[in-house]
């Protein structure tokens, strides 16, 4: 029996017109599937409704991926694919398997010989990098920085030094309710000539992106970042 295919289905980053953020072929593929592995079932149903899935949502097989899935969890989720069923993997926002536990399911799919097909859609990380004006030929994503204030400042200094040494753009994110503290830590820790890009609410009506040197950020009002999805990018050196 031929195994099914695991389709990686990007979804909107926030409230948006699906037609503006989702290519037609992605929506068509999502509409063709009856089995989904998702980060959050409620969010996934809302996205499938926006995709205008032809089946009643209650009839779809939608299973949540645990935050820290073990081998047995992954194998159970992939069992329908091994039996020949195609599946869609969906994150809560943006591209699945990027800064997302879905990466473990994709890894296990490769180990099981299951075909994996990534589909085109919005990625806050790449959109932020595109709009930043920073180095797009050498960059690294570091996920979340430490919560502890001193540990966070130490990590920022390490990333800034590496950026200056390698001319590398450093990308990271924060839990939205701690965005303000992250911004103040960057503004208070980095060198005056380091460039910082703040990319907020990407692809939504409230999208706001600005790149400035730290010296200029210190002379400007702090942006409104509280509880709003934000990507931070910095580049040190000339």
CSV table of C-alpha atoms in Angstrom, one decimal:
chain,number,residue,atom,x,y,z
A,1,UNK,CA,0.0,0.0,0.0
A,2,UNK,CA,1.3,3.5,-0.9
A,3,UNK,CA,1.6,5.8,2.0
A,4,UNK,CA,-0.3,9.1,2.1
A,5,UNK,CA,1.4,12.5,1.8
A,6,UNK,CA,1.9,15.0,4.6
A,7,UNK,CA,1.1,18.5,3.4
A,8,UNK,CA,2.4,21.5,5.4
A,9,UNK,CA,-0.4,24.1,5.2
A,10,UNK,CA,0.5,27.7,6.2
A,11,UNK,CA,-2.3,29.8,7.7
A,12,UNK,CA,-2.8,33.5,8.3
A,13,UNK,CA,-0.6,35.3,10.9
A,14,UNK,CA,-3.7,37.2,12.2
A,15,UNK,CA,-7.1,38.4,11.3
A,16,UNK,CA,-6.9,38.8,7.5
A,17,UNK,CA,-8.6,38.2,4.2
A,18,UNK,CA,-7.6,34.6,3.4
A,19,UNK,CA,-7.6,35.5,-0.3
A,20,UNK,CA,-4.8,38.0,0.3
A,21,UNK,CA,-2.5,35.7,2.4
A,22,UNK,CA,-3.3,32.2,1.1
A,23,UNK,CA,-2.4,31.1,-2.5
A,24,UNK,CA,-5.4,29.4,-4.2
A,25,UNK,CA,-3.6,26.1,-4.6
A,26,UNK,CA,-3.0,26.0,-0.8
A,27,UNK,CA,-6.7,26.6,-0.1
A,28,UNK,CA,-7.6,24.0,-2.7
A,29,UNK,CA,-5.3,21.4,-1.1
A,30,UNK,CA,-6.7,22.1,2.4
A,31,UNK,CA,-10.2,21.7,1.0
A,32,UNK,CA,-9.3,18.3,-0.5
A,33,UNK,CA,-8.2,16.8,2.9
A,34,UNK,CA,-10.2,15.2,5.6
A,35,UNK,CA,-7.4,14.5,8.1
A,36,UNK,CA,-5.5,17.2,9.9
A,37,UNK,CA,-2.8,17.3,12.6
A,38,UNK,CA,-2.9,20.8,14.2
A,39,UNK,CA,-1.4,22.8,17.0
A,40,UNK,CA,-4.8,24.1,18.2
A,41,UNK,CA,-8.1,22.5,17.1
A,42,UNK,CA,-10.2,25.6,17.6
A,43,UNK,CA,-7.8,27.8,15.5
A,44,UNK,CA,-7.6,25.1,12.8
A,45,UNK,CA,-11.4,24.9,12.5
A,46,UNK,CA,-11.6,28.7,12.1
A,47,UNK,CA,-8.9,28.5,9.4
A,48,UNK,CA,-10.6,25.6,7.6
A,49,UNK,CA,-13.9,27.6,7.7
A,50,UNK,CA,-12.1,30.6,6.0
A,51,UNK,CA,-10.7,28.1,3.4
A,52,UNK,CA,-14.4,27.2,2.8
A,53,UNK,CA,-13.8,23.5,3.4
A,54,UNK,CA,-16.7,21.7,1.7
A,55,UNK,CA,-17.2,19.1,4.5
A,56,UNK,CA,-18.9,19.9,7.8
A,57,UNK,CA,-16.1,20.7,10.2
A,58,UNK,CA,-17.4,18.3,12.8
A,59,UNK,CA,-16.9,15.5,10.3
A,60,UNK,CA,-13.2,16.2,9.7
A,61,UNK,CA,-10.6,14.2,11.6
A,62,UNK,CA,-8.7,17.0,13.4
A,63,UNK,CA,-6.1,15.8,16.0
A,64,UNK,CA,-4.0,18.1,18.1
A,65,UNK,CA,-0.2,17.6,18.3
A,66,UNK,CA,1.1,17.6,21.9
A,67,UNK,CA,3.5,20.4,22.8
A,68,UNK,CA,6.1,17.8,23.6
A,69,UNK,CA,5.2,14.7,21.6
A,70,UNK,CA,6.8,11.4,22.3
A,71,UNK,CA,7.6,8.7,19.7
A,72,UNK,CA,4.3,7.0,20.4
A,73,UNK,CA,2.3,10.2,19.9
A,74,UNK,CA,4.0,10.8,16.6
A,75,UNK,CA,3.5,7.3,15.3
A,76,UNK,CA,-0.2,7.4,16.3
A,77,UNK,CA,-0.7,10.6,14.3
A,78,UNK,CA,1.2,9.2,11.3
A,79,UNK,CA,-0.6,5.9,11.3
A,80,UNK,CA,-3.4,7.1,9.0
A,81,UNK,CA,-0.8,8.2,6.5
A,82,UNK,CA,0.9,4.8,6.5
A,83,UNK,CA,-2.5,3.4,5.7
A,84,UNK,CA,-2.7,5.6,2.7
A,85,UNK,CA,-4.5,8.7,3.9
A,86,UNK,CA,-3.2,12.2,3.0
A,87,UNK,CA,-2.9,14.7,5.9
A,88,UNK,CA,-2.5,18.4,6.5
A,89,UNK,CA,-0.2,19.8,9.2
A,90,UNK,CA,-1.3,23.2,10.5
A,91,UNK,CA,0.3,25.6,13.0
A,92,UNK,CA,-1.7,28.1,15.0
A,93,UNK,CA,-0.3,30.9,12.8
A,94,UNK,CA,2.0,31.1,9.8
A,95,UNK,CA,4.1,28.2,8.5
A,96,UNK,CA,4.0,24.8,10.3
A,97,UNK,CA,7.1,23.2,11.6
A,98,UNK,CA,9.0,26.6,11.9
A,99,UNK,CA,9.3,27.5,15.6
A,100,UNK,CA,6.6,24.9,16.0
A,101,UNK,CA,6.3,21.3,17.5
A,102,UNK,CA,5.2,20.2,14.0
A,103,UNK,CA,8.9,19.9,13.1
A,104,UNK,CA,9.0,16.6,15.1
A,105,UNK,CA,6.1,15.2,13.2
A,106,UNK,CA,7.8,16.1,9.9
A,107,UNK,CA,11.1,14.5,11.1
A,108,UNK,CA,9.3,11.3,12.0
A,109,UNK,CA,7.4,11.3,8.6
A,110,UNK,CA,10.8,11.3,6.8
A,111,UNK,CA,12.0,8.4,9.0
A,112,UNK,CA,8.8,6.5,8.1
A,113,UNK,CA,9.3,7.1,4.4
A,114,UNK,CA,6.3,9.4,4.1
A,115,UNK,CA,6.3,12.1,1.4
A,116,UNK,CA,6.4,15.6,2.8
A,117,UNK,CA,5.1,18.6,0.7
A,118,UNK,CA,5.6,22.2,2.0
A,119,UNK,CA,3.1,24.7,0.7
A,120,UNK,CA,3.6,28.4,0.2
A,121,UNK,CA,2.3,30.9,2.8
A,122,UNK,CA,3.1,33.7,5.2
A,123,UNK,CA,6.1,33.4,7.5
A,124,UNK,CA,6.6,36.2,10.0
A,125,UNK,CA,10.3,35.5,10.2
A,126,UNK,CA,10.9,35.8,6.4
A,127,UNK,CA,8.5,38.7,6.0
A,128,UNK,CA,10.3,40.6,8.8
A,129,UNK,CA,13.7,39.9,7.3
A,130,UNK,CA,12.5,41.0,3.8
A,131,UNK,CA,11.2,44.3,5.2
A,132,UNK,CA,14.1,45.0,7.6
A,133,UNK,CA,16.8,46.1,5.2
A,134,UNK,CA,19.2,44.0,7.2
A,135,UNK,CA,21.5,41.2,5.9
A,136,UNK,CA,19.4,38.7,4.1
A,137,UNK,CA,22.4,36.5,3.0
A,138,UNK,CA,23.5,35.6,6.5
A,139,UNK,CA,20.9,35.3,9.3
A,140,UNK,CA,19.8,33.1,12.2
A,141,UNK,CA,16.6,32.6,14.1
A,142,UNK,CA,17.1,32.1,17.9
A,143,UNK,CA,13.5,31.6,19.1
A,144,UNK,CA,12.9,33.0,22.5
A,145,UNK,CA,15.6,34.6,24.6
A,146,UNK,CA,15.9,34.1,28.4
A,147,UNK,CA,13.1,35.5,30.6
A,148,UNK,CA,15.4,36.5,33.4
A,149,UNK,CA,16.5,40.1,33.0
A,150,UNK,CA,20.2,39.6,33.5
A,151,UNK,CA,20.4,36.4,31.4
A,152,UNK,CA,18.4,38.1,28.6
A,153,UNK,CA,20.9,41.1,28.6
A,154,UNK,CA,23.8,38.7,28.5
A,155,UNK,CA,22.3,36.8,25.6
A,156,UNK,CA,21.6,40.0,23.7
A,157,UNK,CA,25.2,41.1,24.1
A,158,UNK,CA,26.3,37.6,22.8
A,159,UNK,CA,24.0,37.8,19.8
A,160,UNK,CA,25.2,41.4,19.0
A,161,UNK,CA,28.8,40.4,19.2
A,162,UNK,CA,28.2,37.4,16.9
A,163,UNK,CA,26.3,39.7,14.5
A,164,UNK,CA,29.2,42.2,14.3
A,165,UNK,CA,31.7,39.4,13.9
A,166,UNK,CA,29.8,37.5,11.1
A,167,UNK,CA,27.7,40.4,9.7
A,168,UNK,CA,24.7,38.2,10.5
A,169,UNK,CA,21.2,39.3,11.1
A,170,UNK,CA,19.8,37.9,14.4
A,171,UNK,CA,16.1,37.1,14.6
A,172,UNK,CA,14.1,36.3,17.7
A,173,UNK,CA,10.6,36.5,19.1
A,174,UNK,CA,9.0,37.0,22.6
A,175,UNK,CA,5.8,36.0,24.2
A,176,UNK,CA,3.6,39.0,23.2
A,177,UNK,CA,2.9,40.2,26.8
A,178,UNK,CA,6.7,40.5,27.3
A,179,UNK,CA,7.4,42.4,24.1
A,180,UNK,CA,7.7,45.7,25.9
A,181,UNK,CA,10.4,44.4,28.2
A,182,UNK,CA,12.3,42.8,25.3
A,183,UNK,CA,12.3,46.1,23.4
A,184,UNK,CA,13.5,48.0,26.5
A,185,UNK,CA,16.2,45.4,27.0
A,186,UNK,CA,17.4,45.8,23.4
A,187,UNK,CA,17.3,49.6,23.6
A,188,UNK,CA,19.2,49.7,26.8
A,189,UNK,CA,21.8,47.0,26.0
A,190,UNK,CA,22.9,47.2,22.4
A,191,UNK,CA,25.5,49.6,21.0
A,192,UNK,CA,24.2,52.9,19.6
A,193,UNK,CA,25.2,52.0,16.0
A,194,UNK,CA,23.5,48.6,16.0
A,195,UNK,CA,20.4,48.4,13.8
A,196,UNK,CA,17.2,47.1,15.3
A,197,UNK,CA,14.1,46.2,13.3
A,198,UNK,CA,10.7,45.8,15.0
A,199,UNK,CA,8.1,44.0,12.8
A,200,UNK,CA,4.7,43.9,14.4
A,201,UNK,CA,1.3,42.4,13.3
A,202,UNK,CA,2.6,41.3,10.0
A,203,UNK,CA,0.1,41.0,7.1
A,204,UNK,CA,-2.7,42.5,9.3
A,205,UNK,CA,-4.3,45.9,9.1
A,206,UNK,CA,-2.2,47.0,12.1
A,207,UNK,CA,1.1,45.9,10.5
A,208,UNK,CA,4.0,48.2,11.5
A,209,UNK,CA,7.7,47.8,10.6
A,210,UNK,CA,10.6,50.1,11.4
A,211,UNK,CA,14.4,49.7,11.3
A,212,UNK,CA,16.5,52.2,13.2
A,213,UNK,CA,19.9,52.5,14.9
A,214,UNK,CA,19.7,52.0,18.7
A,215,UNK,CA,20.7,55.6,19.2
A,216,UNK,CA,17.6,56.7,17.2
A,217,UNK,CA,15.3,54.2,19.0
A,218,UNK,CA,16.4,55.9,22.3
A,219,UNK,CA,15.2,59.2,21.0
A,220,UNK,CA,11.9,57.9,19.7
A,221,UNK,CA,8.7,56.9,21.5
A,222,UNK,CA,8.5,53.2,22.3
A,223,UNK,CA,6.2,51.4,19.8
A,224,UNK,CA,3.0,49.8,21.0
A,225,UNK,CA,4.0,46.1,21.2
A,226,UNK,CA,2.0,44.8,24.2
A,227,UNK,CA,0.2,41.5,23.4
A,228,UNK,CA,0.9,41.9,19.7
A,229,UNK,CA,2.9,39.4,17.7
A,230,UNK,CA,6.3,40.8,17.0
A,231,UNK,CA,9.6,39.8,15.4
A,232,UNK,CA,12.8,41.5,16.5
A,233,UNK,CA,15.8,41.6,14.2
A,234,UNK,CA,19.3,43.2,14.9
A,235,UNK,CA,22.4,43.7,12.9
A,236,UNK,CA,25.6,45.0,14.5
A,237,UNK,CA,28.6,46.7,12.8
A,238,UNK,CA,28.7,49.0,9.8
